[in-house]
mmCIF file of C-alpha atoms (C1' of nucleotides) and ligand atoms in Angstrom:
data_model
loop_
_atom_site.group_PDB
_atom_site.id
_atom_site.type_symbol
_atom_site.label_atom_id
_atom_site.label_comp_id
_atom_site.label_asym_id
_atom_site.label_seq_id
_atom_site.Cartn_x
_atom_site.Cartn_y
_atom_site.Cartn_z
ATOM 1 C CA UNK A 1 -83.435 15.996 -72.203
ATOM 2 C CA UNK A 2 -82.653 16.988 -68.472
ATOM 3 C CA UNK A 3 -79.065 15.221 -69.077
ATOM 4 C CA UNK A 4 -76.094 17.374 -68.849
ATOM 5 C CA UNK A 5 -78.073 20.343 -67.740
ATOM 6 C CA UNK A 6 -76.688 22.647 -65.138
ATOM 7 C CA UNK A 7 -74.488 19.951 -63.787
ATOM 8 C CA UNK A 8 -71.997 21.353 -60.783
ATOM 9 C CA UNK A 9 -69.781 18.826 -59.855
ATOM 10 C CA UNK A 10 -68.011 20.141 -56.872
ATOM 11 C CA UNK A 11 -64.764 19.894 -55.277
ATOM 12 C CA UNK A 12 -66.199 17.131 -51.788
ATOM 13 C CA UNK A 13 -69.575 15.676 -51.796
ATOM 14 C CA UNK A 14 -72.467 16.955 -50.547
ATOM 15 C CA UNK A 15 -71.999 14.928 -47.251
ATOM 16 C CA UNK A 16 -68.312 15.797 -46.851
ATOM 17 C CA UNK A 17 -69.102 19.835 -47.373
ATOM 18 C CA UNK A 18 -71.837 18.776 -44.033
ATOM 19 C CA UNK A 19 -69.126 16.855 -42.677
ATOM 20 C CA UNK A 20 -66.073 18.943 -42.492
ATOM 21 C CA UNK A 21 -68.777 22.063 -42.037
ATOM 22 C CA UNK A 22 -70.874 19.839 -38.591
ATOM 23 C CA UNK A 23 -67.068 19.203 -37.086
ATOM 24 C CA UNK A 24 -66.057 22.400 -37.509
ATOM 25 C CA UNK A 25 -68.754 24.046 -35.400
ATOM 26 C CA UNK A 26 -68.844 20.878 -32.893
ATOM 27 C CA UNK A 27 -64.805 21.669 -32.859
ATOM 28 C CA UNK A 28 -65.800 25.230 -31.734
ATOM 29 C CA UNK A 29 -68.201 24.055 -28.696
ATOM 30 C CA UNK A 30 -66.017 21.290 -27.680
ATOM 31 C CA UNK A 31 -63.174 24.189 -27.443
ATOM 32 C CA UNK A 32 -65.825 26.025 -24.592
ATOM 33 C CA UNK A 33 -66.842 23.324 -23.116
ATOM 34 C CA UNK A 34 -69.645 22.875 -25.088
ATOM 35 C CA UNK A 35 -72.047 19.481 -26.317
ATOM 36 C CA UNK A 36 -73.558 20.067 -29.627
ATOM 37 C CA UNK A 37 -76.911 18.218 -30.366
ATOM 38 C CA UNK A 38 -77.752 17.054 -33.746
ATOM 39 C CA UNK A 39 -81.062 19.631 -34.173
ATOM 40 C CA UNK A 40 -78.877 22.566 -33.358
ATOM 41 C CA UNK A 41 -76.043 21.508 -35.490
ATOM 42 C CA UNK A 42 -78.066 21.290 -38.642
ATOM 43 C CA UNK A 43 -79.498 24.508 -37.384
ATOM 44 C CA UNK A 44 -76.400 26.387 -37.287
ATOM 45 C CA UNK A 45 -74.807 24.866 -40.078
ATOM 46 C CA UNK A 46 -77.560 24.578 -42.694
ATOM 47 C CA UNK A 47 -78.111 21.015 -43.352
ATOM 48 C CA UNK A 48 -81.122 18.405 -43.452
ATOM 49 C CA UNK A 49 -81.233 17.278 -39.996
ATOM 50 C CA UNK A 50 -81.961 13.589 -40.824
ATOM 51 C CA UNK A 51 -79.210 13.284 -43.546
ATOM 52 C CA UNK A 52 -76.677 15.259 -41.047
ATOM 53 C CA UNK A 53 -77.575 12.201 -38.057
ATOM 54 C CA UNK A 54 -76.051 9.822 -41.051
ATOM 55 C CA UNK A 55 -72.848 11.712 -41.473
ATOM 56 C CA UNK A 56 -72.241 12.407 -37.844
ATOM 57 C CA UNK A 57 -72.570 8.369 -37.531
ATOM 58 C CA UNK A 58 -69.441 8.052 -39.611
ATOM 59 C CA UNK A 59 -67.859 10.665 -37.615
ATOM 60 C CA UNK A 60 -68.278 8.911 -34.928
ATOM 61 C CA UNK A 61 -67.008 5.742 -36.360
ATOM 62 C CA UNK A 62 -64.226 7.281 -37.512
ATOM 63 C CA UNK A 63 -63.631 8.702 -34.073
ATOM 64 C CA UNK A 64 -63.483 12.430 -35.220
ATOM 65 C CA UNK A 65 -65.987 13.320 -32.855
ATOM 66 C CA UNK A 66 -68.091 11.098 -29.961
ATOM 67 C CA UNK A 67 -71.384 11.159 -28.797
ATOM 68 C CA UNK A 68 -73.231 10.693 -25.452
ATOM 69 C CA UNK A 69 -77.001 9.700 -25.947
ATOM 70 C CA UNK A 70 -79.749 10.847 -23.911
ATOM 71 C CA UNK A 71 -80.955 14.368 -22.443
ATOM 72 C CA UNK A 72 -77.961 16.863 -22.130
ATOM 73 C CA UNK A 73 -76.309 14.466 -25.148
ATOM 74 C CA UNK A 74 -74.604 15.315 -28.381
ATOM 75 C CA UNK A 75 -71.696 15.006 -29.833
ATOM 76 C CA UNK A 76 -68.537 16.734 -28.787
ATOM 77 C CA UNK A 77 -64.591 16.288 -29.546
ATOM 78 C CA UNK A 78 -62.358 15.895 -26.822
ATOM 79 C CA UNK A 79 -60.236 19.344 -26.450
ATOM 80 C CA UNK A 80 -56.888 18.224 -26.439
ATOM 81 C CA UNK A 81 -57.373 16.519 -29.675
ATOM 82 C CA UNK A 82 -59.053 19.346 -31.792
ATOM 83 C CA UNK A 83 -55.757 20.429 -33.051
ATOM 84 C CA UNK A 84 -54.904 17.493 -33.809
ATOM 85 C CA UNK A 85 -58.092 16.488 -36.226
ATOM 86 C CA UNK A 86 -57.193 17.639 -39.728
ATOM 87 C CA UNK A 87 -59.215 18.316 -42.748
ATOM 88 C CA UNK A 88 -57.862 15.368 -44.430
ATOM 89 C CA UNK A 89 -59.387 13.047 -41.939
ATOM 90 C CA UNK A 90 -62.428 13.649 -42.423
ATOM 91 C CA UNK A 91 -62.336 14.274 -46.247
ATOM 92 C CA UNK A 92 -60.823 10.584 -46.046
ATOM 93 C CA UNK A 93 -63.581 9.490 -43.822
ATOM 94 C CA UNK A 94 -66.958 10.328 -46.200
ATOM 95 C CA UNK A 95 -64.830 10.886 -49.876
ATOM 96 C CA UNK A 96 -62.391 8.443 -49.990
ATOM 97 C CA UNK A 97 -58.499 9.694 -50.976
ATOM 98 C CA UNK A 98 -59.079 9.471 -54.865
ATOM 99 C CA UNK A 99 -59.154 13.907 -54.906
ATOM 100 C CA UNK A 100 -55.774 14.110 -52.999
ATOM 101 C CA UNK A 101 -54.711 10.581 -54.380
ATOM 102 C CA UNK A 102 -55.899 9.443 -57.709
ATOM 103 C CA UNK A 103 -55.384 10.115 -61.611
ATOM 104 C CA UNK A 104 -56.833 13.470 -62.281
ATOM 105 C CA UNK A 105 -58.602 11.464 -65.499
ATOM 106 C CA UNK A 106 -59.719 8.440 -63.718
ATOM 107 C CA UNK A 107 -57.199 6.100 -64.766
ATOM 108 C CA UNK A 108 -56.878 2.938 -62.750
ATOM 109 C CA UNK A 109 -54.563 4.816 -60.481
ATOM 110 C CA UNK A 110 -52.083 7.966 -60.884
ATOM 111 C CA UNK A 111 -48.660 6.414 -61.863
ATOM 112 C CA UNK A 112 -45.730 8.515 -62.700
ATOM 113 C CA UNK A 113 -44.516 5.964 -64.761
ATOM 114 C CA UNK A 114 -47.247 5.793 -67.425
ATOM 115 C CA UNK A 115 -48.812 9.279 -66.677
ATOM 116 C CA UNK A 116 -51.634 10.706 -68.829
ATOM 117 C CA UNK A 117 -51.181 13.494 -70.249
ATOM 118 C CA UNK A 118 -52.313 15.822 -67.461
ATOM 119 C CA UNK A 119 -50.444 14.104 -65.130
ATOM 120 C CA UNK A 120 -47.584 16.615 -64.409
ATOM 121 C CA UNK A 121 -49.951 19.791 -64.162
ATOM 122 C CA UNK A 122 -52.307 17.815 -62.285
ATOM 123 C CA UNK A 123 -50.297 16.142 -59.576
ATOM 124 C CA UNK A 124 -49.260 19.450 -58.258
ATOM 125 C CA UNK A 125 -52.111 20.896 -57.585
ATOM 126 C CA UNK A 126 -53.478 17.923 -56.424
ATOM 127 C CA UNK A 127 -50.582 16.985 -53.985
ATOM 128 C CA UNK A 128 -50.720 20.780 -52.797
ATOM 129 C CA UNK A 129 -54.302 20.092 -52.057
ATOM 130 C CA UNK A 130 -53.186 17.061 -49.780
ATOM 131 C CA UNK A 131 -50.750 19.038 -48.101
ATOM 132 C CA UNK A 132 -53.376 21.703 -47.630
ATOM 133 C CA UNK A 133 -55.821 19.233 -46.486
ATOM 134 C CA UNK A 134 -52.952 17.192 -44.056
ATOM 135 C CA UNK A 135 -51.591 20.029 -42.491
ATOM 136 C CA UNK A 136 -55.229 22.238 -41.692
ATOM 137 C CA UNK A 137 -56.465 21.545 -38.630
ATOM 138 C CA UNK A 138 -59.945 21.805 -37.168
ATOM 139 C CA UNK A 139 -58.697 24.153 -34.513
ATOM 140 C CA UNK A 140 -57.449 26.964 -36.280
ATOM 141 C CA UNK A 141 -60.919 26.598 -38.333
ATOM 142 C CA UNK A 142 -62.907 26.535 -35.201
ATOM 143 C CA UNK A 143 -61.449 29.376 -33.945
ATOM 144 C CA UNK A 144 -61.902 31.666 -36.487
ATOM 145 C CA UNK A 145 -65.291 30.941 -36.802
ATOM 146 C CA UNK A 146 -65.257 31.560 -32.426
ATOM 147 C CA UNK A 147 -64.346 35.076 -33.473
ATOM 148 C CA UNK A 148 -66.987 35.708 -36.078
ATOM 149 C CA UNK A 149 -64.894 35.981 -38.778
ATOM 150 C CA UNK A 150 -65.935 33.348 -40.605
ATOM 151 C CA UNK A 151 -69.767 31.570 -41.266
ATOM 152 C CA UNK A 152 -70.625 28.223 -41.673
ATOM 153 C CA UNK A 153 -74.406 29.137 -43.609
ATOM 154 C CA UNK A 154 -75.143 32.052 -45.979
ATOM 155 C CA UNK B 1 -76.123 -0.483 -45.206
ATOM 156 C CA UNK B 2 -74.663 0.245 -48.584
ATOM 157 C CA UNK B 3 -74.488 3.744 -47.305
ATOM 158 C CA UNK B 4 -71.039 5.538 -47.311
ATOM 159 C CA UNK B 5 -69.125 2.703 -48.352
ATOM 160 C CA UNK B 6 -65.858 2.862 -50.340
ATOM 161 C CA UNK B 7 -66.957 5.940 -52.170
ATOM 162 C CA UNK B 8 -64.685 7.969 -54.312
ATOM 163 C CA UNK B 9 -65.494 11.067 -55.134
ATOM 164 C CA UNK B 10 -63.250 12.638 -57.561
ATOM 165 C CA UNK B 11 -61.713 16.398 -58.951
ATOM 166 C CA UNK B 12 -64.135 16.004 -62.050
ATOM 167 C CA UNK B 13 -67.276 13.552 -62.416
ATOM 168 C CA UNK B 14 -66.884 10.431 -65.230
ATOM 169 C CA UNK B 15 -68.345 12.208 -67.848
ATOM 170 C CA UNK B 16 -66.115 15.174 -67.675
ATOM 171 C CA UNK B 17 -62.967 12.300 -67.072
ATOM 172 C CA UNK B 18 -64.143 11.029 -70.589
ATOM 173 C CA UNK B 19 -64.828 14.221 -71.896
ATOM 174 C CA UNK B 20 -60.991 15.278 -71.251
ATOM 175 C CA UNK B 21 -59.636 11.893 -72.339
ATOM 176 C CA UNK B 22 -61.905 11.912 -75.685
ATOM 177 C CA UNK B 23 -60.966 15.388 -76.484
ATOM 178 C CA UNK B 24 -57.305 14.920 -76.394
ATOM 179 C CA UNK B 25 -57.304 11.952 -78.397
ATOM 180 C CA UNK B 26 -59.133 13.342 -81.467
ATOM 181 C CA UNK B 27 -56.738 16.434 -81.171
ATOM 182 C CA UNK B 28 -54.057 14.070 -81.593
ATOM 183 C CA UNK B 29 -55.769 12.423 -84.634
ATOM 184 C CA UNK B 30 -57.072 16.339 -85.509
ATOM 185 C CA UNK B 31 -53.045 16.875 -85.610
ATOM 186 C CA UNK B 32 -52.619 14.044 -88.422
ATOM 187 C CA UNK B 33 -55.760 15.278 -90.057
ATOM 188 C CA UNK B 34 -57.260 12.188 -89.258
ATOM 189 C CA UNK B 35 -61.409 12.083 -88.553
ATOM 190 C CA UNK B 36 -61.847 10.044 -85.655
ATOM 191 C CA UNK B 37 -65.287 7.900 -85.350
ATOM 192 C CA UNK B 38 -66.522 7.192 -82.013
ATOM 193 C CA UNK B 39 -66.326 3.294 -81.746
ATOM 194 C CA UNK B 40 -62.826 3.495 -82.467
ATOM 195 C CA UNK B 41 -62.274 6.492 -79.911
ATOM 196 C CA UNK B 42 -64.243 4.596 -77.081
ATOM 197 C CA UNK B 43 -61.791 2.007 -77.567
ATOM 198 C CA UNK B 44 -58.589 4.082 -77.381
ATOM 199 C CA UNK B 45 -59.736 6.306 -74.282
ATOM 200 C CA UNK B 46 -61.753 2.864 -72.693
ATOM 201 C CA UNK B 47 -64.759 4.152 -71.825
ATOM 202 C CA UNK B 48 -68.469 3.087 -72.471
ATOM 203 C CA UNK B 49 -69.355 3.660 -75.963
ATOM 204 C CA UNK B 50 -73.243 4.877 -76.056
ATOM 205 C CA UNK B 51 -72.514 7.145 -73.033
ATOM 206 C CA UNK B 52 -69.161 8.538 -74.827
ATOM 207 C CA UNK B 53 -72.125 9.275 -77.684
ATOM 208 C CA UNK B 54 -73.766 11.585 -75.277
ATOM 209 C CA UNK B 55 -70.672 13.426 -74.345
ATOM 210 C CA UNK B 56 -69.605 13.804 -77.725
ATOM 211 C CA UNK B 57 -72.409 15.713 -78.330
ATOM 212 C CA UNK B 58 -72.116 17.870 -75.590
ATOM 213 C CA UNK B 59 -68.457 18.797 -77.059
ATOM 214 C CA UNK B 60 -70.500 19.659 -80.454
ATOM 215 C CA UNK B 61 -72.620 21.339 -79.567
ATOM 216 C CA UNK B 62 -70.330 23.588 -77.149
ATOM 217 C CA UNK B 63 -68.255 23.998 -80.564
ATOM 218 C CA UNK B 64 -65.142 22.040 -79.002
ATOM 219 C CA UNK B 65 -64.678 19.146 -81.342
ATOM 220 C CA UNK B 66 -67.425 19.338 -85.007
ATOM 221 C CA UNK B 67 -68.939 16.061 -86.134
ATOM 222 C CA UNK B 68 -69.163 14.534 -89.663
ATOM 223 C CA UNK B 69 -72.248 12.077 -90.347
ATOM 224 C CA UNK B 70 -72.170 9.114 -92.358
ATOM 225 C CA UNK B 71 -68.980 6.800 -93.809
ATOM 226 C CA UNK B 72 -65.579 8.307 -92.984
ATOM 227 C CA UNK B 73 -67.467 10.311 -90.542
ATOM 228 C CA UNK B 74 -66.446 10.931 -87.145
ATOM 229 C CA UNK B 75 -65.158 13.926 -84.344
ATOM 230 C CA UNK B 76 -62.550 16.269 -85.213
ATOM 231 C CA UNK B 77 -60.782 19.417 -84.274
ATOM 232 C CA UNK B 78 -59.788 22.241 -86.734
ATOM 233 C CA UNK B 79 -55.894 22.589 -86.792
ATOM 234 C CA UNK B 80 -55.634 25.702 -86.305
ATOM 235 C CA UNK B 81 -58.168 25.307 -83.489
ATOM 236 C CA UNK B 82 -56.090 22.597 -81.198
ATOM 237 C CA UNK B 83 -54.169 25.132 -79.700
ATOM 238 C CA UNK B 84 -57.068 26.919 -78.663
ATOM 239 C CA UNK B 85 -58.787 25.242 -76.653
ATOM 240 C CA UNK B 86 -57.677 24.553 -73.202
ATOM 241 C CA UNK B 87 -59.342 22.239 -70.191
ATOM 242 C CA UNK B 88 -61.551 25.183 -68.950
ATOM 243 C CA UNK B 89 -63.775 24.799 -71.597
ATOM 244 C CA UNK B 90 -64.330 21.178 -71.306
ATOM 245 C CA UNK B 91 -64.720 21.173 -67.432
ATOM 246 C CA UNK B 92 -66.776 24.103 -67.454
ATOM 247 C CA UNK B 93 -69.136 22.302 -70.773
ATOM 248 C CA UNK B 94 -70.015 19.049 -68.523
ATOM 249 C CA UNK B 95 -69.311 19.911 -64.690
ATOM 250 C CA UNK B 96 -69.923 23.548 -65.085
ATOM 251 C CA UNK B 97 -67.317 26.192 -62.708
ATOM 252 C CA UNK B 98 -68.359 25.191 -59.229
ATOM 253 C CA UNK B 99 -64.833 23.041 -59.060
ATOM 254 C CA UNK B 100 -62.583 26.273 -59.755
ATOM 255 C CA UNK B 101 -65.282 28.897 -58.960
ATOM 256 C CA UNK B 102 -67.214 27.681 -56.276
ATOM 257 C CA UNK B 103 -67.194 27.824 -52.233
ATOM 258 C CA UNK B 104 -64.980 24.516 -51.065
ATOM 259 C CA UNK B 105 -67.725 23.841 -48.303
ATOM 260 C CA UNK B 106 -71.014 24.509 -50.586
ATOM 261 C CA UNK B 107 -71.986 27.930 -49.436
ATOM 262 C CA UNK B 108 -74.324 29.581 -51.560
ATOM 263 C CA UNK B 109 -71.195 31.521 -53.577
ATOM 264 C CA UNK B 110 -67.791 31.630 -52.304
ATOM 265 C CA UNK B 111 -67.471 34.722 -50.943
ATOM 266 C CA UNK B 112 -64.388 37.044 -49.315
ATOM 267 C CA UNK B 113 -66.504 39.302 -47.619
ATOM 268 C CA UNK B 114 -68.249 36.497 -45.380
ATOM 269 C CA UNK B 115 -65.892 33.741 -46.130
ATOM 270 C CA UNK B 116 -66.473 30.232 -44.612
ATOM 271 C CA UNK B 117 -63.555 28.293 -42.754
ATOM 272 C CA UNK B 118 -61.561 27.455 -45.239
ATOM 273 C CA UNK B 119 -61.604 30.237 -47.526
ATOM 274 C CA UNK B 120 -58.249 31.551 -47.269
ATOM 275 C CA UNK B 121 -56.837 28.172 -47.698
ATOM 276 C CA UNK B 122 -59.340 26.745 -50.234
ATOM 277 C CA UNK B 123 -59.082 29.583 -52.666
ATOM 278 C CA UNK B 124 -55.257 29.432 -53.051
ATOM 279 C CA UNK B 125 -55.648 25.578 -54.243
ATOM 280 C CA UNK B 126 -58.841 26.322 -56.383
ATOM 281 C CA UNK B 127 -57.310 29.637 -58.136
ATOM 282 C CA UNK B 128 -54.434 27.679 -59.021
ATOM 283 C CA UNK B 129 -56.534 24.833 -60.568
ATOM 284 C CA UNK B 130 -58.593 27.664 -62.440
ATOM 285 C CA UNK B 131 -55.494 29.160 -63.785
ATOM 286 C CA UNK B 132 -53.516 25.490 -64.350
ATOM 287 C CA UNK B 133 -57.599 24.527 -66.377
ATOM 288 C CA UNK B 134 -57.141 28.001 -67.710
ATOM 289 C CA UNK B 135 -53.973 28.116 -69.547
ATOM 290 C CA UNK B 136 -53.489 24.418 -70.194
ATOM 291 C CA UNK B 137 -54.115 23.829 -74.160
ATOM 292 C CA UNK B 138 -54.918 20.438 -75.859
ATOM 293 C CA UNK B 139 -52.333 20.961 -78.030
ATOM 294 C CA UNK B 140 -49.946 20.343 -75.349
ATOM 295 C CA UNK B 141 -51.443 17.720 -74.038
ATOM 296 C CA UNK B 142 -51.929 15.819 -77.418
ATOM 297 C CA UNK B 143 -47.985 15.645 -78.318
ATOM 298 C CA UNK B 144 -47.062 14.205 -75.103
ATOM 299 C CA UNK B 145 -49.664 11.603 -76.609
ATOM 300 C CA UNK B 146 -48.819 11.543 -79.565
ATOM 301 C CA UNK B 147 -44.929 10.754 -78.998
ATOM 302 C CA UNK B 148 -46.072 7.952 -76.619
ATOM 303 C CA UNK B 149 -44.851 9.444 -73.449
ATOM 304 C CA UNK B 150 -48.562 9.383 -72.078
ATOM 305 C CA UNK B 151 -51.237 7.120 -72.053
ATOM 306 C CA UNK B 152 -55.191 7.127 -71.954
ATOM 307 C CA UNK B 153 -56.024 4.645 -70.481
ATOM 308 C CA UNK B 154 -54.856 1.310 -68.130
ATOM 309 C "C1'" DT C 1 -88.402 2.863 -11.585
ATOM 310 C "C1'" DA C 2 -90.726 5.723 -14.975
ATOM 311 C "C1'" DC C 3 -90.374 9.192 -18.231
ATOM 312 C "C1'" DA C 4 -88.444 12.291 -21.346
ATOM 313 C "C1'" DT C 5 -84.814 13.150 -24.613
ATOM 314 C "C1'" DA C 6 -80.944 12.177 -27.331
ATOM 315 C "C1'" DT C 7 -78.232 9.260 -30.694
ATOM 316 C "C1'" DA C 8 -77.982 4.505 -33.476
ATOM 317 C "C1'" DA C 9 -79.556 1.816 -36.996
ATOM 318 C "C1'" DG C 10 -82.122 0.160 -40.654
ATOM 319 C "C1'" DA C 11 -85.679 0.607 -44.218
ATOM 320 C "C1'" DC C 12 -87.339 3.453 -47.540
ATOM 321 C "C1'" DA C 13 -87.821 7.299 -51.145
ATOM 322 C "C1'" DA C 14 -86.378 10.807 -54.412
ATOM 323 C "C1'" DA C 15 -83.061 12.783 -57.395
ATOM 324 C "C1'" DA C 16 -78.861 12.773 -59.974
ATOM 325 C "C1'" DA C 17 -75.204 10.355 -62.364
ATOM 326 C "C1'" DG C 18 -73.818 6.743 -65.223
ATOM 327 C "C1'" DA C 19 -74.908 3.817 -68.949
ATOM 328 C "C1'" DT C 20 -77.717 1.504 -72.719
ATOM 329 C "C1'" DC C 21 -80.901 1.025 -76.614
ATOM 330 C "C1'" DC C 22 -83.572 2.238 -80.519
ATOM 331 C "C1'" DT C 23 -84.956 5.152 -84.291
ATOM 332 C "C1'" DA C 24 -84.050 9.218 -87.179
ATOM 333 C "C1'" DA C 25 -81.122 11.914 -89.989
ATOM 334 C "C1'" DA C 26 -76.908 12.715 -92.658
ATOM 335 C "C1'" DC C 27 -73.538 11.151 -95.674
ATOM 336 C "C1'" DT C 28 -70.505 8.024 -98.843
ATOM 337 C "C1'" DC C 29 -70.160 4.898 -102.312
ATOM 338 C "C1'" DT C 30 -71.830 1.926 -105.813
ATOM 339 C "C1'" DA D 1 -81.661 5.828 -106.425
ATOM 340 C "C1'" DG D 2 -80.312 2.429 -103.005
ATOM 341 C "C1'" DA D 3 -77.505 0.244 -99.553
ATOM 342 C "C1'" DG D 4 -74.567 0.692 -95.857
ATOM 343 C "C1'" DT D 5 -72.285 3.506 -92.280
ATOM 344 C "C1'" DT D 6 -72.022 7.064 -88.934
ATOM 345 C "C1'" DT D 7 -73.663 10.705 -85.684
ATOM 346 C "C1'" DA D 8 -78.096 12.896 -83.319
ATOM 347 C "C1'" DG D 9 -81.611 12.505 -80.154
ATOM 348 C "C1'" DG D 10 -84.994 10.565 -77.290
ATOM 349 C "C1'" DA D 11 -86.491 6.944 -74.126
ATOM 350 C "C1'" DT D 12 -85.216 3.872 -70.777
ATOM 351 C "C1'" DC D 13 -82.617 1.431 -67.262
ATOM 352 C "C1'" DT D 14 -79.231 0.950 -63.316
ATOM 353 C "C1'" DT D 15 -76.410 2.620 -59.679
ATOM 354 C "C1'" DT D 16 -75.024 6.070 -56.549
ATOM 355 C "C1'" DT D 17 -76.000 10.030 -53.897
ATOM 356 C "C1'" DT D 18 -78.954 12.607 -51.164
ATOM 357 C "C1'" DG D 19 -82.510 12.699 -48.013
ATOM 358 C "C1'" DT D 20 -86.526 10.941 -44.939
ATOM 359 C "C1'" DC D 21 -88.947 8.050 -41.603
ATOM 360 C "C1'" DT D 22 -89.569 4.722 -38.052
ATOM 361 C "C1'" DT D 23 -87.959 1.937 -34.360
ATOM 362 C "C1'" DA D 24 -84.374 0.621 -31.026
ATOM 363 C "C1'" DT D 25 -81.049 1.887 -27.546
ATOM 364 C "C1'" DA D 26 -78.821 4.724 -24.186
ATOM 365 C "C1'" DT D 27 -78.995 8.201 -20.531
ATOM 366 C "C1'" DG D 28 -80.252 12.051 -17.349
ATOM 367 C "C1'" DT D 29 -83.778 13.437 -14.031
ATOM 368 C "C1'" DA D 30 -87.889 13.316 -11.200
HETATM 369 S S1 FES E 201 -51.624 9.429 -64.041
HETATM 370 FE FE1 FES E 201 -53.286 10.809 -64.218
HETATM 371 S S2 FES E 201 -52.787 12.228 -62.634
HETATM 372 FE FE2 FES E 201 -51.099 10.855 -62.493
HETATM 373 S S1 FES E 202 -66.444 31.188 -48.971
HETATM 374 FE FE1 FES E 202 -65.984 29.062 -48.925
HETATM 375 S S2 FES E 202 -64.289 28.997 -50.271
HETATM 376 FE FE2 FES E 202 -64.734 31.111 -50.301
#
DNA sequence: TACATATAAGACAAAAAGATCCTAAACTCT
DNA sequence: AGAGTTTAGGATCTTTTTGTCTTATATGTA
């Protein structure tokens, strides 16, 4: 019936995972110095270059990151404010705050006054998620990938 | 451009929402030995009817809720059985385990050995979901129901 | 200034999720 | 047995998400 087969509903969409993955390895050539350009981005993070030019848009909107067009262009993130770009901005940016902010069962909104019944469990994983997500900041991502302890592609 | 505007995406996708909301509602009525028939269950957890259809039958047929055809028909739990069953098993039936299993950024498998960014972080927020989804029974979740201190829907 | 190269923007296409409809099968009651 | 009710299952439709393509705009360099 090809409904409800091998479903994976994830944790961030597909463009958020490119999202908070692209920044994170602009984040580390903006901390050298360093343009990124949208072909090598995809590259290194393992995306679909056309669909990654659409998310890096928003970026820019949102100003996570800003671009310079033209030869030697890219985008880039100006070094003093690495640290200060954290993962819930750009989860915020391309998901919305329902995951950190909503009712864990959809309800019109999460209200401690007429909970459902998951409420209580729910809200604290969900608010240690936000505080997870507030408090992470690009840099100490960036760097760890810098080191090669981390990857951004399998 | 209709394109990344005001989207929402959420811990678990609408079908599993419903799924979750629908199953604790005919433990309730399971707890009362009442059969519960899907019109009447689509109206107390306020969701679509035909596609709550679909997702009941994905509970059957995952052996979460049983189904009786015909008059006085309907979904219900075995008593005994209430207690048993915890959220795992409806998450994992319609969204599968890439929320509590899977890598937060979409890499092929999460994996410690060659972990992405946010690895150490992620997994601390996703193991305690798994084990919250885990241990979490509808029976619990049905008396807060039943006694009126929760609600399923707006 | 001309040319090459990079991002911006919009249209378009494919796939998945969300939702509906219709017919078949099972069951209760008369 | 027959009528009415309820779930099962398949087909279909709509919306959102994911992804591509083409053209415009900006910019560095010869
Ligand atoms: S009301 Fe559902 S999580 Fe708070
Ligand atoms: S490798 Fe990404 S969460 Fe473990």
């Amino acid at each position: 019936m090809a409904i409800f087969t091998a479903k994976q509903h994830t944790m961030f969409s597909k463009a958020c995972e490119y999202a908070i993955r692209a920044t994170i390895y602009v984040a580390m050539r903006s901390l050298q110095d360093q343009c990124t350009n949208l072909k090598a981005l995809a590259e290194e993070i393992g995306s679909p270059v056309a669909f990654t030019a659409k998310i890096m848009q928003q970026l820019v909107k949102h100003n996570i990151v800003y671009s310079v067009m033209g030869p030697t262009g890219g985008f880039q993130i100006e070094k003093r404010r690495v640290h200060k770009i954290k993962l819930s901005m750009i989860v915020n940016a391309i998901d919305g705050d329902a995951i950190y902010q909503g009712c864990g069962l959809g309800l019109e909104a999460c209200n401690a006054l007429e909970p459902c019944p998951v409420h209580d469990k729910f809200a604290k994983i969900r608010d240690d998620l936000k505080q997870m997500l507030e408090t992470t900041s690009i840099y100490e991502l960036a760097t760890g990938l810098e080191v090669g302890m981390t990857y951004l592609k399998r």
